[in-house]
Amino acid sequence: MKLLDGKYVSEKIKVEIAEQAAAVLAKRGRKPHLVAVLVGHDGGSETYVASKMRNCEAVGFKSSLIRYEDDVTEEDLLVKVAELNADADIDGIIVQLPLPKHIDPEKVTEKIDHRKDVDGFHPINLGRMQRNLPSFIPATPFGITLMLKEYNIETSGKHCVVVGRSNIVGSPISILMARNTYPGNCTVTICHSKTPDIKAMTLQADILIVAIGKKNFITADMVKDGVVVIDVGMNRESSAVTKSGYKLYGDVDFEGVSQKASWITPVPGGVGLMTIIGLLKNTLASANKEVYE
Ligand code: NAP
């Protein structure tokens, strides 16, 4: 078994991003600028947004955080997004999900100008991605493709089984793995909660990508020898022994599955770190007008 090491790959790519951010500053007289909007005080969201802001600063981006309490109205949030869309100093806008129940995430996602949608969730970006046109690719799937590239993982002709069909991970990564490009050219099977026999599917996987949010769901008996495993799961459990007060678990039972896998991502230290890279790369591409004029 070899590790798909998110720490190693992300640190390496961050050096390149920092160089390119410095070039943006030299050319335009301002840094690439990411704005995050955070509603409420969800523990996971607080951690993810803080990490995004910290990483922006580390590579020489400007980052701004706009906070709202849980009771912000949908209308106020949409007005703020429109304001950010119109601000020429801003290259990327993210609204951290999940949002409180009274706010429709689809409305907010569609309100973000697709040219600043560095999360890649806007239907225009998703449609363009499916057509293999320049677009912002959702950060987690983008990070996964960068990881596969870094380790030269062969994907063409392979059977890729994706477990989970969320808009932010399962669905877009299944599109990317099926596209006629590298990484891609896989035969893709998507599983979800209505799939009757998941094990029958996962046993066929040459590449297995799991994003369901269930601790240690995939066990050794569900995979074949030599499988490449990408574990997207981030399941937080409180812990008395860690400094943060919680411990992260993947959707894959690392101990058992790593005995059979040829390559596998750890949790933590895998996809989570690559997701940040996807976001940074999208923000840089926006600042450089690489995707849209
Ligand atoms: P989500 O929106 O919660 O959706 C979960 C998906 O898994 C759904 O498609 C659901 O099926 C499917 N599912 C749930 N239970 C299942 C079961 N028992 N068998 C088969 N399918 C099942 O998922 P998400 O937002 O993609 O998040 C998934 C996990 O990835 C979470 O742990 C999350 O924290 C983590 N995550 C990590 C990163 C990262 O950077 N590493 C980024 C995003 C998410 P239905 O559609 O039928 O309901």
Coordinates of C-alpha atoms and ligand atoms in Angstrom, one line a residue:
M1 CA 0.0 0.0 0.0
K2 CA 1.2 3.5 -0.8
L3 CA -0.2 6.7 0.6
L4 CA -1.8 9.4 -1.4
D5 CA -0.3 12.0 0.8
G6 CA -2.4 15.2 0.9
K7 CA 0.1 16.9 3.2
Y8 CA 3.0 16.4 0.8
V9 CA 1.1 17.3 -2.4
S10 CA -0.7 20.3 -0.9
E11 CA 2.5 21.8 0.5
K12 CA 4.2 21.4 -2.9
I13 CA 1.4 23.0 -4.8
K14 CA 1.1 25.8 -2.2
V15 CA 4.7 26.9 -3.0
E16 CA 3.7 27.2 -6.7
I17 CA 0.5 29.1 -5.8
A18 CA 2.5 31.5 -3.6
E19 CA 4.8 32.3 -6.5
Q20 CA 1.9 32.9 -8.8
A21 CA 0.2 35.1 -6.2
A22 CA 3.3 37.2 -6.0
A23 CA 3.2 37.6 -9.8
V24 CA -0.4 38.8 -9.6
L25 CA 0.6 41.4 -7.0
A26 CA 3.5 42.6 -9.1
K27 CA 1.4 42.9 -12.2
R28 CA -1.9 44.3 -10.8
G29 CA -0.8 45.9 -7.6
R30 CA -3.2 43.9 -5.5
K31 CA -3.4 40.4 -4.2
P32 CA -5.9 37.7 -5.2
H33 CA -8.9 38.2 -2.9
L34 CA -11.2 35.6 -1.5
V35 CA -14.3 36.5 0.5
A36 CA -16.0 33.9 2.7
V37 CA -19.5 34.4 4.1
L38 CA -20.2 32.4 7.2
V39 CA -23.7 32.1 8.7
G40 CA -24.1 30.9 12.3
H41 CA -21.6 29.0 14.5
D42 CA -21.6 25.4 13.2
G43 CA -18.3 23.8 14.6
G44 CA -17.3 22.2 11.4
S45 CA -18.0 25.3 9.3
E46 CA -16.0 27.5 11.7
T47 CA -13.1 25.1 11.3
Y48 CA -13.2 24.9 7.5
V49 CA -13.6 28.6 7.0
A50 CA -10.8 29.4 9.5
S51 CA -8.5 27.0 7.6
K52 CA -9.5 28.5 4.2
M53 CA -8.7 32.1 5.5
R54 CA -5.4 30.9 7.1
N55 CA -4.3 29.2 3.9
C56 CA -5.1 32.3 1.8
E57 CA -2.9 34.4 3.9
A58 CA -0.1 31.8 3.9
V59 CA 0.1 31.9 0.0
G60 CA -0.1 35.7 -0.2
F61 CA -3.8 36.1 -0.9
K62 CA -6.1 38.7 0.8
S63 CA -9.0 37.0 2.6
S64 CA -12.1 38.5 4.2
L65 CA -14.7 36.9 6.4
I66 CA -18.2 38.2 6.6
R67 CA -20.2 36.8 9.4
Y68 CA -23.9 36.6 10.1
E69 CA -25.9 35.2 12.9
D70 CA -28.3 32.2 12.3
D71 CA -31.3 34.6 12.0
V72 CA -30.1 36.6 9.0
T73 CA -32.8 36.7 6.4
E74 CA -32.4 35.1 2.9
E75 CA -33.0 38.6 1.4
D76 CA -30.2 40.2 3.4
L77 CA -27.8 37.5 2.4
L78 CA -28.7 37.8 -1.3
V79 CA -28.2 41.6 -1.1
K80 CA -24.8 41.0 0.4
V81 CA -23.9 38.5 -2.4
A82 CA -25.0 41.0 -5.0
E83 CA -22.7 43.7 -3.4
L84 CA -19.8 41.3 -3.4
N85 CA -20.5 40.4 -7.0
A86 CA -20.2 44.1 -7.9
D87 CA -17.0 44.8 -6.0
A88 CA -14.1 44.8 -8.5
D89 CA -11.6 44.2 -5.6
I90 CA -13.0 40.6 -5.1
D91 CA -11.9 37.6 -7.2
G92 CA -13.7 34.8 -5.4
I93 CA -16.8 34.5 -3.2
I94 CA -17.8 31.5 -1.1
V95 CA -20.8 31.1 1.1
Q96 CA -20.1 28.3 3.5
L97 CA -22.7 25.5 3.6
P98 CA -24.8 24.3 5.3
L99 CA -27.0 27.3 5.7
P100 CA -29.9 27.6 8.2
K101 CA -33.1 25.9 7.1
H102 CA -34.9 29.2 6.2
I103 CA -32.3 30.0 3.5
D104 CA -32.4 28.2 0.2
P105 CA -28.8 27.2 -0.7
E106 CA -29.7 26.9 -4.4
K107 CA -30.9 30.6 -4.5
V108 CA -27.7 31.7 -2.8
T109 CA -25.5 29.6 -5.1
E110 CA -27.2 30.9 -8.2
K111 CA -26.9 34.5 -6.9
I112 CA -23.1 34.3 -6.9
D113 CA -21.6 35.7 -10.1
H114 CA -20.4 32.5 -11.9
R115 CA -17.2 34.4 -12.7
K116 CA -16.4 34.6 -9.0
D117 CA -17.9 31.2 -8.0
V118 CA -14.6 29.7 -6.9
D119 CA -16.5 26.9 -5.1
G120 CA -17.7 25.8 -8.6
F121 CA -21.2 25.2 -7.4
H122 CA -23.1 27.5 -9.8
P123 CA -25.0 25.6 -12.5
I124 CA -23.1 27.5 -15.2
N125 CA -19.8 26.2 -13.9
L126 CA -21.2 22.7 -13.4
G127 CA -22.6 22.7 -17.0
R128 CA -19.4 24.0 -18.4
M129 CA -17.4 21.4 -16.5
Q130 CA -19.5 18.6 -17.9
R131 CA -18.9 19.9 -21.4
N132 CA -15.1 20.1 -20.7
L133 CA -15.1 23.9 -21.1
P134 CA -13.1 26.3 -18.9
S135 CA -14.9 26.5 -15.6
F136 CA -14.3 26.6 -11.8
I137 CA -14.3 23.0 -10.7
P138 CA -15.7 22.3 -7.2
A139 CA -12.8 22.4 -4.8
T140 CA -12.9 18.8 -3.4
P141 CA -13.3 17.0 -6.8
F142 CA -10.6 19.4 -8.2
G143 CA -8.3 18.5 -5.3
I144 CA -8.9 14.8 -5.9
T145 CA -7.9 15.2 -9.6
L146 CA -4.7 17.0 -8.6
M147 CA -3.8 14.3 -6.2
L148 CA -4.4 11.6 -8.9
K149 CA -2.2 13.6 -11.3
E150 CA 0.6 14.1 -8.8
Y151 CA 0.9 10.3 -8.3
N152 CA 0.4 9.5 -12.0
I153 CA -2.5 7.2 -11.1
E154 CA -3.8 5.5 -14.3
T155 CA -7.5 6.1 -14.8
S156 CA -8.2 5.4 -18.4
G157 CA -10.3 2.3 -18.9
K158 CA -10.7 1.8 -15.2
H159 CA -13.9 1.2 -13.3
C160 CA -14.4 4.1 -10.9
V161 CA -17.1 3.5 -8.3
V162 CA -18.3 6.7 -6.5
V163 CA -20.3 6.2 -3.3
G164 CA -22.3 9.4 -2.6
R165 CA -24.0 11.7 -5.1
S166 CA -23.9 15.1 -3.3
N167 CA -23.8 18.3 -5.4
I168 CA -20.4 19.2 -3.9
V169 CA -18.5 15.9 -4.1
G170 CA -20.1 12.7 -5.4
S171 CA -21.9 14.1 -8.4
P172 CA -19.1 16.4 -9.8
I173 CA -16.3 13.8 -9.2
S174 CA -18.3 11.2 -11.1
I175 CA -18.6 13.6 -14.1
L176 CA -14.9 14.4 -14.0
M177 CA -13.9 10.7 -13.8
A178 CA -16.0 10.0 -16.9
R179 CA -14.8 12.9 -19.0
N180 CA -12.6 12.3 -22.0
T181 CA -9.4 13.7 -20.3
Y182 CA -6.9 12.9 -17.7
P183 CA -7.7 12.0 -15.0
G184 CA -10.9 10.5 -16.5
N185 CA -11.9 8.1 -19.2
C186 CA -13.2 5.8 -16.5
T187 CA -16.4 3.7 -16.6
V188 CA -18.2 5.3 -13.6
T189 CA -20.8 3.8 -11.3
I190 CA -22.5 6.1 -8.8
C191 CA -23.9 4.6 -5.6
H192 CA -26.2 6.3 -3.0
S193 CA -28.6 5.4 -0.2
K194 CA -31.0 3.7 -2.6
T195 CA -28.4 1.4 -4.1
P196 CA -29.5 -2.1 -2.9
D197 CA -26.1 -3.9 -2.7
I198 CA -23.3 -1.4 -2.3
K199 CA -20.7 -4.2 -1.7
A200 CA -21.5 -5.8 -5.1
M201 CA -20.6 -2.4 -6.6
T202 CA -17.5 -1.5 -4.5
L203 CA -16.0 -5.0 -5.1
Q204 CA -15.8 -4.1 -8.8
A205 CA -13.9 -0.8 -8.3
D206 CA -10.5 -0.2 -9.6
I207 CA -10.8 3.3 -8.2
L208 CA -13.2 3.8 -5.2
I209 CA -14.2 7.3 -4.2
V210 CA -16.3 7.5 -1.0
A211 CA -18.2 10.6 0.1
I212 CA -21.1 9.7 2.3
G213 CA -20.3 10.9 5.8
K214 CA -20.5 7.5 7.6
K215 CA -17.5 6.6 9.8
N216 CA -15.6 3.5 8.6
F217 CA -18.5 2.5 6.2
I218 CA -16.2 0.8 3.7
T219 CA -14.5 -2.3 5.1
A220 CA -11.9 -4.6 3.8
D221 CA -14.4 -7.2 2.6
M222 CA -16.0 -4.6 0.3
V223 CA -12.9 -3.9 -1.9
K224 CA -10.7 -6.0 -4.2
D225 CA -6.9 -6.2 -4.1
G226 CA -5.1 -3.3 -5.7
V227 CA -7.9 -0.8 -5.5
V228 CA -7.1 2.9 -5.4
V229 CA -9.1 4.4 -2.6
I230 CA -10.0 8.1 -2.1
D231 CA -11.7 8.7 1.2
V232 CA -13.5 12.1 1.3
G233 CA -15.3 11.5 4.6
M234 CA -14.8 13.8 7.5
N235 CA -16.6 12.5 10.5
R236 CA -15.9 14.5 13.6
E237 CA -16.2 12.8 17.0
S238 CA -15.4 14.5 20.3
S239 CA -12.2 13.3 21.9
A240 CA -10.7 13.9 25.3
V241 CA -7.2 13.2 24.0
T242 CA -6.8 15.7 21.1
K243 CA -6.0 19.3 21.5
S244 CA -8.9 20.4 19.3
G245 CA -11.3 18.4 21.4
Y246 CA -12.4 16.2 18.4
K247 CA -11.0 13.5 16.2
L248 CA -11.6 13.0 12.4
Y249 CA -12.6 9.7 10.9
G250 CA -13.0 8.8 7.2
D251 CA -15.8 6.9 5.5
V252 CA -13.3 4.1 4.9
D253 CA -11.9 1.7 7.6
F254 CA -8.2 2.7 6.9
E255 CA -6.7 -0.1 8.9
G256 CA -8.5 -2.9 7.1
V257 CA -8.8 -1.4 3.6
S258 CA -5.2 -0.3 3.4
Q259 CA -4.1 -4.0 3.6
K260 CA -5.7 -4.5 0.2
A261 CA -5.4 -1.1 -1.5
S262 CA -2.6 -0.2 -3.9
W263 CA -3.0 3.5 -3.0
I264 CA -5.1 5.2 -0.3
T265 CA -5.7 8.6 1.2
P266 CA -5.5 9.0 4.9
V267 CA -8.0 10.9 7.1
P268 CA -6.8 13.4 8.2
G269 CA -4.0 14.3 5.8
G270 CA -5.7 13.4 2.5
V271 CA -8.5 15.0 0.6
G272 CA -9.3 17.7 3.1
L273 CA -5.9 19.4 2.5
M274 CA -6.4 19.0 -1.3
T275 CA -9.8 20.7 -1.1
I276 CA -8.1 23.9 0.1
I277 CA -5.7 23.7 -2.9
G278 CA -8.7 23.4 -5.2
L279 CA -10.1 26.6 -3.7
L280 CA -6.8 28.5 -3.9
K281 CA -6.2 27.5 -7.5
N282 CA -9.7 28.6 -8.5
T283 CA -9.2 31.9 -6.7
L284 CA -5.9 32.4 -8.5
A285 CA -7.4 31.5 -11.8
S286 CA -10.1 34.1 -11.2
A287 CA -7.6 36.8 -10.4
N288 CA -5.7 35.9 -13.6
K289 CA -8.9 35.9 -15.6
E290 CA -8.0 32.4 -16.8
V291 CA -11.5 31.0 -16.8
Y292 CA -13.6 34.0 -17.7
E293 CA -12.6 37.4 -19.2
Ligands
NAP1 P1 -24.0 14.7 1.7 O1 -24.5 15.9 1.0 O2 -24.2 14.5 3.2 O3 -24.5 13.4 0.9 C1 -24.2 12.1 1.3 C2 -24.4 11.2 0.2 O4 -24.1 9.9 0.6 C3 -25.8 11.2 -0.4 O5 -25.7 11.1 -1.8 C4 -26.4 9.9 0.2 O6 -27.3 9.3 -0.6 C5 -25.2 9.0 0.3 N1 -25.3 8.1 1.4 C6 -25.6 8.3 2.7 N2 -25.6 7.2 3.4 C7 -25.4 6.2 2.6 C8 -25.4 4.8 2.7 N3 -25.5 4.2 3.9 N4 -25.1 4.1 1.6 C9 -24.9 4.7 0.4 N5 -25.0 6.0 0.2 C10 -25.2 6.8 1.3 O7 -22.4 14.4 1.4 P2 -21.2 15.3 1.2 O8 -21.5 16.8 1.5 O9 -20.6 14.9 -0.1 O10 -20.2 14.8 2.4 C11 -19.8 13.5 2.5 C12 -18.7 13.3 3.4 O11 -17.6 14.0 2.9 C13 -18.9 14.0 4.8 O12 -18.2 13.3 5.8 C14 -18.3 15.4 4.7 O13 -17.9 15.9 5.9 C15 -17.1 15.0 3.8 N6 -16.6 16.1 3.0 C16 -15.2 16.3 3.0 C17 -14.7 17.2 2.3 C18 -13.2 17.3 2.3 O14 -12.7 18.4 1.9 N7 -12.5 16.3 2.6 C19 -15.4 18.1 1.5 C20 -16.8 17.9 1.5 C21 -17.4 16.9 2.2 P3 -28.7 10.0 -1.1 O15 -28.4 11.0 -2.1 O16 -29.5 8.9 -1.6 O17 -29.3 10.6 0.2

